[in-house]
Amino acid sequence: MSAAPEIAMLAEAASLVPAQLTLGTLARQLRSLASTPERWWNLVRFDPDRSEKIMVEESAAHQAWLVIMPPGDAGHRCDCDVAAMIAGEATEGAPGSTVLRPGALRVHGQPHGLRGRGTGYSISLHARAQRPAR
């Protein structure tokens, strides 16, 4: 007697339920997305009057989006788990906060404010694990 049919059925059922992403896995996915602009650059829009939030990826496990802020933008509320500046500069929270620049990945634990800084547009990528339904 073979257990293969039962194993195949269990594997198929497990693939329908998304596993909870760790922050490390989510950060790796965001870094991969940031390093392949051909996947999202065509979505970038520069609106001089307001910030833009543009969905890039959405799956059962996570969401990823761009935030584009014009120079001097007053702010954008964000509830991401991880973020990466692509271009320009921004601060989190108050205007005197730490300046975020392209390169480093930022891990967040709670909703926060994002403000444009500098004389050019700020472009950042954000990701969040999908929250379980309540």
PDB file of C-alpha atoms in Angstrom:
ATOM      1  CA  MET A   1       0.000   0.000   0.000  1.00  0.00           C
ATOM      2  CA  SER A   2       1.339   3.420  -0.986  1.00  0.00           C
ATOM      3  CA  ALA A   3       1.011   6.624   1.032  1.00  0.00           C
ATOM      4  CA  ALA A   4       1.836   8.755  -2.024  1.00  0.00           C
ATOM      5  CA  PRO A   5      -1.782   9.809  -2.796  1.00  0.00           C
ATOM      6  CA  GLU A   6      -2.333  10.988   0.785  1.00  0.00           C
ATOM      7  CA  ILE A   7       0.985  12.864   0.824  1.00  0.00           C
ATOM      8  CA  ALA A   8       0.137  14.542  -2.476  1.00  0.00           C
ATOM      9  CA  MET A   9      -3.256  15.640  -1.103  1.00  0.00           C
ATOM     10  CA  LEU A  10      -1.656  17.063   2.053  1.00  0.00           C
ATOM     11  CA  ALA A  11       0.965  18.935   0.022  1.00  0.00           C
ATOM     12  CA  GLU A  12      -1.718  20.436  -2.215  1.00  0.00           C
ATOM     13  CA  ALA A  13      -3.766  21.598   0.784  1.00  0.00           C
ATOM     14  CA  ALA A  14      -0.685  23.121   2.437  1.00  0.00           C
ATOM     15  CA  SER A  15       0.113  25.100  -0.700  1.00  0.00           C
ATOM     16  CA  LEU A  16      -3.304  26.810  -0.528  1.00  0.00           C
ATOM     17  CA  VAL A  17      -2.614  28.264   2.940  1.00  0.00           C
ATOM     18  CA  PRO A  18       0.033  31.026   2.890  1.00  0.00           C
ATOM     19  CA  ALA A  19       2.746  30.693   5.505  1.00  0.00           C
ATOM     20  CA  GLN A  20       3.364  33.702   7.733  1.00  0.00           C
ATOM     21  CA  LEU A  21       6.406  35.537   6.371  1.00  0.00           C
ATOM     22  CA  THR A  22       9.280  36.337   8.685  1.00  0.00           C
ATOM     23  CA  LEU A  23      10.716  39.855   8.591  1.00  0.00           C
ATOM     24  CA  GLY A  24      13.923  38.398   7.157  1.00  0.00           C
ATOM     25  CA  THR A  25      12.088  36.760   4.273  1.00  0.00           C
ATOM     26  CA  LEU A  26      10.059  39.892   3.624  1.00  0.00           C
ATOM     27  CA  ALA A  27      13.217  42.037   3.699  1.00  0.00           C
ATOM     28  CA  ARG A  28      14.902  39.685   1.216  1.00  0.00           C
ATOM     29  CA  GLN A  29      11.886  39.905  -1.113  1.00  0.00           C
ATOM     30  CA  LEU A  30      11.872  43.703  -0.903  1.00  0.00           C
ATOM     31  CA  ARG A  31      15.620  43.886  -1.584  1.00  0.00           C
ATOM     32  CA  SER A  32      15.124  41.634  -4.621  1.00  0.00           C
ATOM     33  CA  LEU A  33      12.273  43.848  -5.850  1.00  0.00           C
ATOM     34  CA  ALA A  34      14.338  47.017  -5.334  1.00  0.00           C
ATOM     35  CA  SER A  35      17.221  45.530  -7.332  1.00  0.00           C
ATOM     36  CA  THR A  36      14.988  44.802 -10.344  1.00  0.00           C
ATOM     37  CA  PRO A  37      13.491  48.175 -11.347  1.00  0.00           C
ATOM     38  CA  GLU A  38      12.254  46.724 -14.629  1.00  0.00           C
ATOM     39  CA  ARG A  39       9.484  45.132 -12.502  1.00  0.00           C
ATOM     40  CA  TRP A  40       8.135  48.466 -11.221  1.00  0.00           C
ATOM     41  CA  TRP A  41       9.739  51.543 -12.816  1.00  0.00           C
ATOM     42  CA  ASN A  42       6.977  51.843 -15.444  1.00  0.00           C
ATOM     43  CA  LEU A  43       4.505  52.402 -12.561  1.00  0.00           C
ATOM     44  CA  VAL A  44       6.287  55.487 -11.181  1.00  0.00           C
ATOM     45  CA  ARG A  45       4.246  58.698 -11.540  1.00  0.00           C
ATOM     46  CA  PHE A  46       5.456  62.167 -10.559  1.00  0.00           C
ATOM     47  CA  ASP A  47       2.569  64.302  -9.270  1.00  0.00           C
ATOM     48  CA  PRO A  48       3.829  67.727  -8.140  1.00  0.00           C
ATOM     49  CA  ASP A  49       0.753  68.286  -5.913  1.00  0.00           C
ATOM     50  CA  ARG A  50       0.584  65.144  -3.760  1.00  0.00           C
ATOM     51  CA  SER A  51       2.258  61.896  -2.783  1.00  0.00           C
ATOM     52  CA  GLU A  52       1.346  58.689  -4.615  1.00  0.00           C
ATOM     53  CA  LYS A  53       1.020  55.135  -3.293  1.00  0.00           C
ATOM     54  CA  ILE A  54       1.187  52.579  -6.102  1.00  0.00           C
ATOM     55  CA  MET A  55       0.724  48.828  -5.589  1.00  0.00           C
ATOM     56  CA  VAL A  56       3.538  46.794  -7.164  1.00  0.00           C
ATOM     57  CA  GLU A  57       2.876  43.249  -5.925  1.00  0.00           C
ATOM     58  CA  GLU A  58       0.083  41.609  -4.000  1.00  0.00           C
ATOM     59  CA  SER A  59      -0.081  37.953  -3.032  1.00  0.00           C
ATOM     60  CA  ALA A  60      -1.693  35.850  -0.333  1.00  0.00           C
ATOM     61  CA  ALA A  61       1.473  36.319   1.755  1.00  0.00           C
ATOM     62  CA  HIS A  62       2.491  39.960   1.202  1.00  0.00           C
ATOM     63  CA  GLN A  63       1.968  43.342  -0.450  1.00  0.00           C
ATOM     64  CA  ALA A  64       4.612  45.649  -1.916  1.00  0.00           C
ATOM     65  CA  TRP A  65       4.099  49.235  -3.047  1.00  0.00           C
ATOM     66  CA  LEU A  66       5.886  52.392  -4.111  1.00  0.00           C
ATOM     67  CA  VAL A  67       5.540  55.771  -2.413  1.00  0.00           C
ATOM     68  CA  ILE A  68       6.493  58.769  -4.551  1.00  0.00           C
ATOM     69  CA  MET A  69       6.585  62.128  -2.753  1.00  0.00           C
ATOM     70  CA  PRO A  70       7.150  65.490  -4.455  1.00  0.00           C
ATOM     71  CA  PRO A  71       9.684  67.953  -3.012  1.00  0.00           C
ATOM     72  CA  GLY A  72       8.475  69.387   0.290  1.00  0.00           C
ATOM     73  CA  ASP A  73       5.637  66.858   0.653  1.00  0.00           C
ATOM     74  CA  ALA A  74       3.955  67.218   4.051  1.00  0.00           C
ATOM     75  CA  GLY A  75       3.813  63.493   4.642  1.00  0.00           C
ATOM     76  CA  HIS A  76       2.372  60.089   3.983  1.00  0.00           C
ATOM     77  CA  ARG A  77       1.097  57.614   6.595  1.00  0.00           C
ATOM     78  CA  CYS A  78       2.679  54.203   6.212  1.00  0.00           C
ATOM     79  CA  ASP A  79       2.048  50.824   7.850  1.00  0.00           C
ATOM     80  CA  CYS A  80       4.760  48.779   6.177  1.00  0.00           C
ATOM     81  CA  ASP A  81       6.945  46.150   7.842  1.00  0.00           C
ATOM     82  CA  VAL A  82      10.041  46.950   5.745  1.00  0.00           C
ATOM     83  CA  ALA A  83      10.988  49.854   3.469  1.00  0.00           C
ATOM     84  CA  ALA A  84      13.818  50.881   1.163  1.00  0.00           C
ATOM     85  CA  MET A  85      14.552  54.352  -0.209  1.00  0.00           C
ATOM     86  CA  ILE A  86      15.147  54.146  -3.952  1.00  0.00           C
ATOM     87  CA  ALA A  87      15.815  57.810  -4.731  1.00  0.00           C
ATOM     88  CA  GLY A  88      15.754  61.129  -2.905  1.00  0.00           C
ATOM     89  CA  GLU A  89      15.452  61.585   0.835  1.00  0.00           C
ATOM     90  CA  ALA A  90      12.715  61.314   3.455  1.00  0.00           C
ATOM     91  CA  THR A  91      12.290  61.459   7.213  1.00  0.00           C
ATOM     92  CA  GLU A  92      10.055  59.464   9.513  1.00  0.00           C
ATOM     93  CA  GLY A  93       7.825  61.425  11.831  1.00  0.00           C
ATOM     94  CA  ALA A  94       8.917  64.943  12.772  1.00  0.00           C
ATOM     95  CA  PRO A  95      10.843  67.104  10.286  1.00  0.00           C
ATOM     96  CA  GLY A  96      14.038  66.816  12.403  1.00  0.00           C
ATOM     97  CA  SER A  97      14.010  62.989  12.368  1.00  0.00           C
ATOM     98  CA  THR A  98      16.723  60.773  10.957  1.00  0.00           C
ATOM     99  CA  VAL A  99      17.173  61.239   7.217  1.00  0.00           C
ATOM    100  CA  LEU A 100      16.460  58.123   5.157  1.00  0.00           C
ATOM    101  CA  ARG A 101      18.655  57.789   2.074  1.00  0.00           C
ATOM    102  CA  PRO A 102      18.863  55.184  -0.691  1.00  0.00           C
ATOM    103  CA  GLY A 103      20.576  51.918   0.150  1.00  0.00           C
ATOM    104  CA  ALA A 104      19.668  50.680   3.603  1.00  0.00           C
ATOM    105  CA  LEU A 105      16.579  48.626   4.376  1.00  0.00           C
ATOM    106  CA  ARG A 106      14.425  49.894   7.240  1.00  0.00           C
ATOM    107  CA  VAL A 107      12.370  47.564   9.477  1.00  0.00           C
ATOM    108  CA  HIS A 108       9.232  48.948  11.157  1.00  0.00           C
ATOM    109  CA  GLY A 109       7.070  47.616  13.932  1.00  0.00           C
ATOM    110  CA  GLN A 110       4.184  50.060  13.840  1.00  0.00           C
ATOM    111  CA  PRO A 111       2.515  52.651  11.612  1.00  0.00           C
ATOM    112  CA  HIS A 112       4.659  55.724  11.065  1.00  0.00           C
ATOM    113  CA  GLY A 113       4.779  58.953   9.110  1.00  0.00           C
ATOM    114  CA  LEU A 114       6.973  59.497   6.075  1.00  0.00           C
ATOM    115  CA  ARG A 115       7.891  63.025   4.923  1.00  0.00           C
ATOM    116  CA  GLY A 116       9.616  64.096   1.744  1.00  0.00           C
ATOM    117  CA  ARG A 117      12.904  65.906   2.263  1.00  0.00           C
ATOM    118  CA  GLY A 118      15.188  67.781  -0.078  1.00  0.00           C
ATOM    119  CA  THR A 119      14.607  69.425  -3.434  1.00  0.00           C
ATOM    120  CA  GLY A 120      13.783  66.337  -5.507  1.00  0.00           C
ATOM    121  CA  TYR A 121      11.169  63.613  -5.553  1.00  0.00           C
ATOM    122  CA  SER A 122      11.481  60.801  -2.994  1.00  0.00           C
ATOM    123  CA  ILE A 123      10.829  57.254  -4.196  1.00  0.00           C
ATOM    124  CA  SER A 124      10.600  54.376  -1.745  1.00  0.00           C
ATOM    125  CA  LEU A 125       9.510  50.733  -1.853  1.00  0.00           C
ATOM    126  CA  HIS A 126       7.499  49.261   1.027  1.00  0.00           C
ATOM    127  CA  ALA A 127       6.318  45.776   1.929  1.00  0.00           C
ATOM    128  CA  ARG A 128       4.015  44.262   4.503  1.00  0.00           C
ATOM    129  CA  ALA A 129       3.091  40.707   5.318  1.00  0.00           C
ATOM    130  CA  GLN A 130      -0.628  40.079   4.852  1.00  0.00           C
ATOM    131  CA  ARG A 131      -2.412  40.260   8.179  1.00  0.00           C
ATOM    132  CA  PRO A 132      -4.520  37.257   9.177  1.00  0.00           C
ATOM    133  CA  ALA A 133      -8.264  37.855   8.901  1.00  0.00           C
ATOM    134  CA  ARG A 134      -9.989  38.349  12.236  1.00  0.00           C
TER     135      ARG A 134
END
